[in-house]
PDB file of C-alpha atoms in Angstrom:
ATOM      1  CA  UNK A   1       0.000   0.000   0.000  1.00 86.00           C
ATOM      2  CA  UNK A   2       1.325   3.435  -0.945  1.00 91.00           C
ATOM      3  CA  UNK A   3      -0.703   5.306   1.684  1.00 93.00           C
ATOM      4  CA  UNK A   4       0.464   5.508   5.296  1.00 92.00           C
ATOM      5  CA  UNK A   5      -0.870   6.957   8.556  1.00 92.00           C
ATOM      6  CA  UNK A   6      -0.633  10.797   8.820  1.00 92.00           C
ATOM      7  CA  UNK A   7      -0.528  11.240   5.022  1.00 92.00           C
ATOM      8  CA  UNK A   8      -2.795  13.908   3.577  1.00 94.00           C
ATOM      9  CA  UNK A   9      -5.000  12.357   0.907  1.00 95.00           C
ATOM     10  CA  UNK A  10      -7.597  13.506  -1.627  1.00 96.00           C
ATOM     11  CA  UNK A  11     -10.758  11.438  -2.110  1.00 96.00           C
ATOM     12  CA  UNK A  12     -11.265  10.674  -5.818  1.00 96.00           C
ATOM     13  CA  UNK A  13     -14.702   9.028  -5.936  1.00 94.00           C
ATOM     14  CA  UNK A  14     -17.928   8.667  -4.006  1.00 92.00           C
ATOM     15  CA  UNK A  15     -19.976  10.900  -1.745  1.00 92.00           C
ATOM     16  CA  UNK A  16     -16.905  12.697  -0.365  1.00 94.00           C
ATOM     17  CA  UNK A  17     -15.208  13.299  -3.764  1.00 95.00           C
ATOM     18  CA  UNK A  18     -12.773  16.240  -3.680  1.00 95.00           C
ATOM     19  CA  UNK A  19     -12.406  16.289   0.098  1.00 95.00           C
ATOM     20  CA  UNK A  20      -8.935  16.232   1.659  1.00 95.00           C
ATOM     21  CA  UNK A  21      -8.130  14.679   5.004  1.00 94.00           C
ATOM     22  CA  UNK A  22      -5.451  13.036   7.111  1.00 95.00           C
ATOM     23  CA  UNK A  23      -5.191   9.248   7.216  1.00 95.00           C
ATOM     24  CA  UNK A  24      -6.103   8.087  10.722  1.00 95.00           C
ATOM     25  CA  UNK A  25      -5.603   4.357  10.202  1.00 95.00           C
ATOM     26  CA  UNK A  26      -4.415   2.075   7.417  1.00 95.00           C
ATOM     27  CA  UNK A  27      -5.553  -1.513   6.944  1.00 95.00           C
ATOM     28  CA  UNK A  28      -3.172  -3.132   4.408  1.00 95.00           C
ATOM     29  CA  UNK A  29      -4.725  -6.608   4.641  1.00 96.00           C
ATOM     30  CA  UNK A  30      -8.125  -5.335   3.513  1.00 95.00           C
ATOM     31  CA  UNK A  31      -6.751  -2.491   1.355  1.00 95.00           C
ATOM     32  CA  UNK A  32      -8.637   0.238   3.216  1.00 96.00           C
ATOM     33  CA  UNK A  33      -7.839   3.509   4.980  1.00 96.00           C
ATOM     34  CA  UNK A  34      -9.778   5.612   7.498  1.00 96.00           C
ATOM     35  CA  UNK A  35      -9.611   9.307   6.556  1.00 95.00           C
ATOM     36  CA  UNK A  36     -10.411  12.200   8.903  1.00 95.00           C
ATOM     37  CA  UNK A  37     -13.808  13.737   8.103  1.00 94.00           C
ATOM     38  CA  UNK A  38     -14.618  11.220   5.332  1.00 94.00           C
ATOM     39  CA  UNK A  39     -17.213   8.401   5.324  1.00 94.00           C
ATOM     40  CA  UNK A  40     -18.753   9.386   8.651  1.00 95.00           C
ATOM     41  CA  UNK A  41     -21.056   6.690  10.067  1.00 96.00           C
ATOM     42  CA  UNK A  42     -23.149   6.668  13.209  1.00 96.00           C
ATOM     43  CA  UNK A  43     -22.985   3.783  15.641  1.00 95.00           C
ATOM     44  CA  UNK A  44     -25.312   3.137  18.551  1.00 95.00           C
ATOM     45  CA  UNK A  45     -23.417   2.492  21.757  1.00 94.00           C
ATOM     46  CA  UNK A  46     -25.225   0.643  24.518  1.00 94.00           C
ATOM     47  CA  UNK A  47     -24.685   1.561  28.169  1.00 94.00           C
ATOM     48  CA  UNK A  48     -22.482  -1.093  29.768  1.00 93.00           C
ATOM     49  CA  UNK A  49     -22.649   0.106  33.375  1.00 93.00           C
ATOM     50  CA  UNK A  50     -25.447   1.439  35.552  1.00 92.00           C
ATOM     51  CA  UNK A  51     -24.082   4.994  35.642  1.00 93.00           C
ATOM     52  CA  UNK A  52     -23.520   5.218  31.841  1.00 92.00           C
ATOM     53  CA  UNK A  53     -26.050   6.285  29.229  1.00 94.00           C
ATOM     54  CA  UNK A  54     -26.595   4.905  25.752  1.00 94.00           C
ATOM     55  CA  UNK A  55     -25.534   7.232  22.953  1.00 95.00           C
ATOM     56  CA  UNK A  56     -24.993   7.597  19.225  1.00 96.00           C
ATOM     57  CA  UNK A  57     -21.337   7.940  18.224  1.00 95.00           C
ATOM     58  CA  UNK A  58     -20.092   9.348  14.885  1.00 95.00           C
ATOM     59  CA  UNK A  59     -16.862   7.910  13.550  1.00 94.00           C
ATOM     60  CA  UNK A  60     -14.899   7.524  10.311  1.00 94.00           C
ATOM     61  CA  UNK A  61     -15.395   4.212   8.518  1.00 95.00           C
ATOM     62  CA  UNK A  62     -12.641   2.867   6.241  1.00 96.00           C
ATOM     63  CA  UNK A  63     -12.780   3.483   2.480  1.00 96.00           C
ATOM     64  CA  UNK A  64     -10.925   1.635  -0.245  1.00 96.00           C
ATOM     65  CA  UNK A  65      -7.353   2.797  -0.803  1.00 95.00           C
ATOM     66  CA  UNK A  66      -7.921   2.932  -4.572  1.00 95.00           C
ATOM     67  CA  UNK A  67     -10.356   5.815  -4.014  1.00 95.00           C
ATOM     68  CA  UNK A  68      -7.725   8.127  -2.482  1.00 95.00           C
ATOM     69  CA  UNK A  69      -4.562   9.766  -3.771  1.00 95.00           C
ATOM     70  CA  UNK A  70      -1.681  11.127  -1.703  1.00 95.00           C
ATOM     71  CA  UNK A  71      -1.271  14.926  -1.652  1.00 94.00           C
ATOM     72  CA  UNK A  72       2.365  16.074  -1.892  1.00 93.00           C
ATOM     73  CA  UNK A  73       3.447  18.502   0.845  1.00 91.00           C
ATOM     74  CA  UNK A  74       5.861  20.324  -1.439  1.00 91.00           C
ATOM     75  CA  UNK A  75       3.771  20.933  -4.579  1.00 89.00           C
ATOM     76  CA  UNK A  76       0.327  20.630  -2.926  1.00 90.00           C
ATOM     77  CA  UNK A  77      -1.090  18.435  -5.701  1.00 92.00           C
ATOM     78  CA  UNK A  78      -2.650  14.978  -5.545  1.00 93.00           C
ATOM     79  CA  UNK A  79      -0.127  12.616  -7.068  1.00 93.00           C
ATOM     80  CA  UNK A  80       0.630   9.002  -7.708  1.00 93.00           C
ATOM     81  CA  UNK A  81       3.383   7.525  -5.575  1.00 93.00           C
ATOM     82  CA  UNK A  82       6.728   6.485  -7.021  1.00 93.00           C
ATOM     83  CA  UNK A  83       9.526   4.644  -5.262  1.00 93.00           C
ATOM     84  CA  UNK A  84      13.288   5.178  -5.198  1.00 92.00           C
ATOM     85  CA  UNK A  85      16.198   3.891  -3.141  1.00 92.00           C
ATOM     86  CA  UNK A  86      18.243   6.404  -1.144  1.00 87.00           C
ATOM     87  CA  UNK A  87      20.784   5.463   1.476  1.00 85.00           C
ATOM     88  CA  UNK A  88      19.872   1.795   1.209  1.00 88.00           C
ATOM     89  CA  UNK A  89      16.205   2.509   2.039  1.00 88.00           C
ATOM     90  CA  UNK A  90      13.204   2.387  -0.260  1.00 91.00           C
ATOM     91  CA  UNK A  91      11.325   5.690  -0.011  1.00 92.00           C
ATOM     92  CA  UNK A  92       8.098   7.066  -1.500  1.00 93.00           C
ATOM     93  CA  UNK A  93       8.474   9.881  -4.024  1.00 93.00           C
ATOM     94  CA  UNK A  94       6.012  12.357  -5.603  1.00 92.00           C
ATOM     95  CA  UNK A  95       5.587  11.579  -9.323  1.00 91.00           C
ATOM     96  CA  UNK A  96       4.939  15.267 -10.178  1.00 90.00           C
ATOM     97  CA  UNK A  97       7.758  17.119  -8.392  1.00 89.00           C
ATOM     98  CA  UNK A  98      10.100  14.347  -7.169  1.00 88.00           C
ATOM     99  CA  UNK A  99       9.914  15.299  -3.466  1.00 90.00           C
ATOM    100  CA  UNK A 100      10.048  12.590  -0.811  1.00 91.00           C
ATOM    101  CA  UNK A 101       6.695  11.728   0.786  1.00 89.00           C
ATOM    102  CA  UNK A 102       8.159   9.903   3.796  1.00 86.00           C
ATOM    103  CA  UNK A 103       8.333  12.536   6.536  1.00 77.00           C
ATOM    104  CA  UNK A 104      10.472  10.374   8.852  1.00 72.00           C
ATOM    105  CA  UNK A 105      13.083   9.888   6.126  1.00 68.00           C
ATOM    106  CA  UNK A 106      13.244  13.648   5.427  1.00 65.00           C
ATOM    107  CA  UNK A 107      13.825  14.422   9.130  1.00 67.00           C
ATOM    108  CA  UNK A 108      16.617  11.827   9.423  1.00 69.00           C
ATOM    109  CA  UNK A 109      18.393  12.999   6.262  1.00 67.00           C
ATOM    110  CA  UNK A 110      18.260  16.648   7.414  1.00 68.00           C
ATOM    111  CA  UNK A 111      19.729  15.680  10.789  1.00 68.00           C
ATOM    112  CA  UNK A 112      22.600  13.856   9.071  1.00 67.00           C
ATOM    113  CA  UNK A 113      23.332  16.898   6.879  1.00 65.00           C
ATOM    114  CA  UNK A 114      23.471  19.164   9.939  1.00 62.00           C
ATOM    115  CA  UNK A 115      25.877  16.786  11.700  1.00 62.00           C
ATOM    116  CA  UNK A 116      28.181  16.724   8.679  1.00 61.00           C
ATOM    117  CA  UNK A 117      28.303  20.521   8.303  1.00 63.00           C
ATOM    118  CA  UNK A 118      28.915  21.311  12.000  1.00 63.00           C
ATOM    119  CA  UNK A 119      32.418  21.062  13.430  1.00 57.00           C
ATOM    120  CA  UNK A 120      32.873  18.532  16.199  1.00 57.00           C
ATOM    121  CA  UNK A 121      32.299  20.068  19.624  1.00 60.00           C
ATOM    122  CA  UNK A 122      35.003  20.054  22.289  1.00 58.00           C
ATOM    123  CA  UNK A 123      34.195  17.911  25.237  1.00 60.00           C
ATOM    124  CA  UNK A 124      34.867  19.384  28.627  1.00 60.00           C
ATOM    125  CA  UNK A 125      35.057  17.367  31.779  1.00 61.00           C
ATOM    126  CA  UNK A 126      32.346  18.085  34.250  1.00 60.00           C
ATOM    127  CA  UNK A 127      33.224  18.103  37.886  1.00 57.00           C
ATOM    128  CA  UNK A 128      31.473  15.534  39.954  1.00 59.00           C
ATOM    129  CA  UNK A 129      28.562  16.809  42.035  1.00 58.00           C
ATOM    130  CA  UNK A 130      30.318  15.745  45.251  1.00 57.00           C
ATOM    131  CA  UNK A 131      33.401  17.879  44.548  1.00 59.00           C
ATOM    132  CA  UNK A 132      31.250  20.855  43.535  1.00 58.00           C
ATOM    133  CA  UNK A 133      29.276  20.603  46.801  1.00 59.00           C
ATOM    134  CA  UNK A 134      32.495  20.456  48.863  1.00 60.00           C
ATOM    135  CA  UNK A 135      33.847  23.593  47.179  1.00 58.00           C
ATOM    136  CA  UNK A 136      30.640  25.567  47.749  1.00 57.00           C
ATOM    137  CA  UNK A 137      30.502  24.584  51.428  1.00 57.00           C
ATOM    138  CA  UNK A 138      34.138  25.571  52.006  1.00 56.00           C
ATOM    139  CA  UNK A 139      33.646  28.970  50.356  1.00 53.00           C
ATOM    140  CA  UNK A 140      30.490  29.558  52.421  1.00 53.00           C
ATOM    141  CA  UNK A 141      32.409  28.689  55.648  1.00 52.00           C
ATOM    142  CA  UNK A 142      35.225  31.065  54.692  1.00 53.00           C
ATOM    143  CA  UNK A 143      32.810  33.974  54.135  1.00 53.00           C
ATOM    144  CA  UNK A 144      31.242  33.457  57.566  1.00 55.00           C
ATOM    145  CA  UNK A 145      34.628  33.769  59.361  1.00 52.00           C
TER     146      UNK A 145
END
């Protein structure tokens, strides 16, 4: 499945055609995704305890993954998903602009670039807390005298 949780998707067909939403859950075995604000169904919930009340709950039901298309963060368009290998990992790529769709991969690659550009920091030895406490108590005793 090319759609993952927290992706922004556009609904292509059905009652909610043209609506965008965030993927709340993905079900790869059944080929379905639950999208925020799409395919709202009402369920009747029975009271299970004496102090509870019965109620009607609205929730998002899953829709078929073939009816949604991933929206690229960079170009803002609904696009098909391509795949490429970078750094030994298979990542999802926007077919229209070539940007990476995997947010976790983008964060990791940016962090690596920052580490490479920064000079290594000097390490300084920290005094142990016991020695620091002894020094502060001796200076406090000297000021009292």
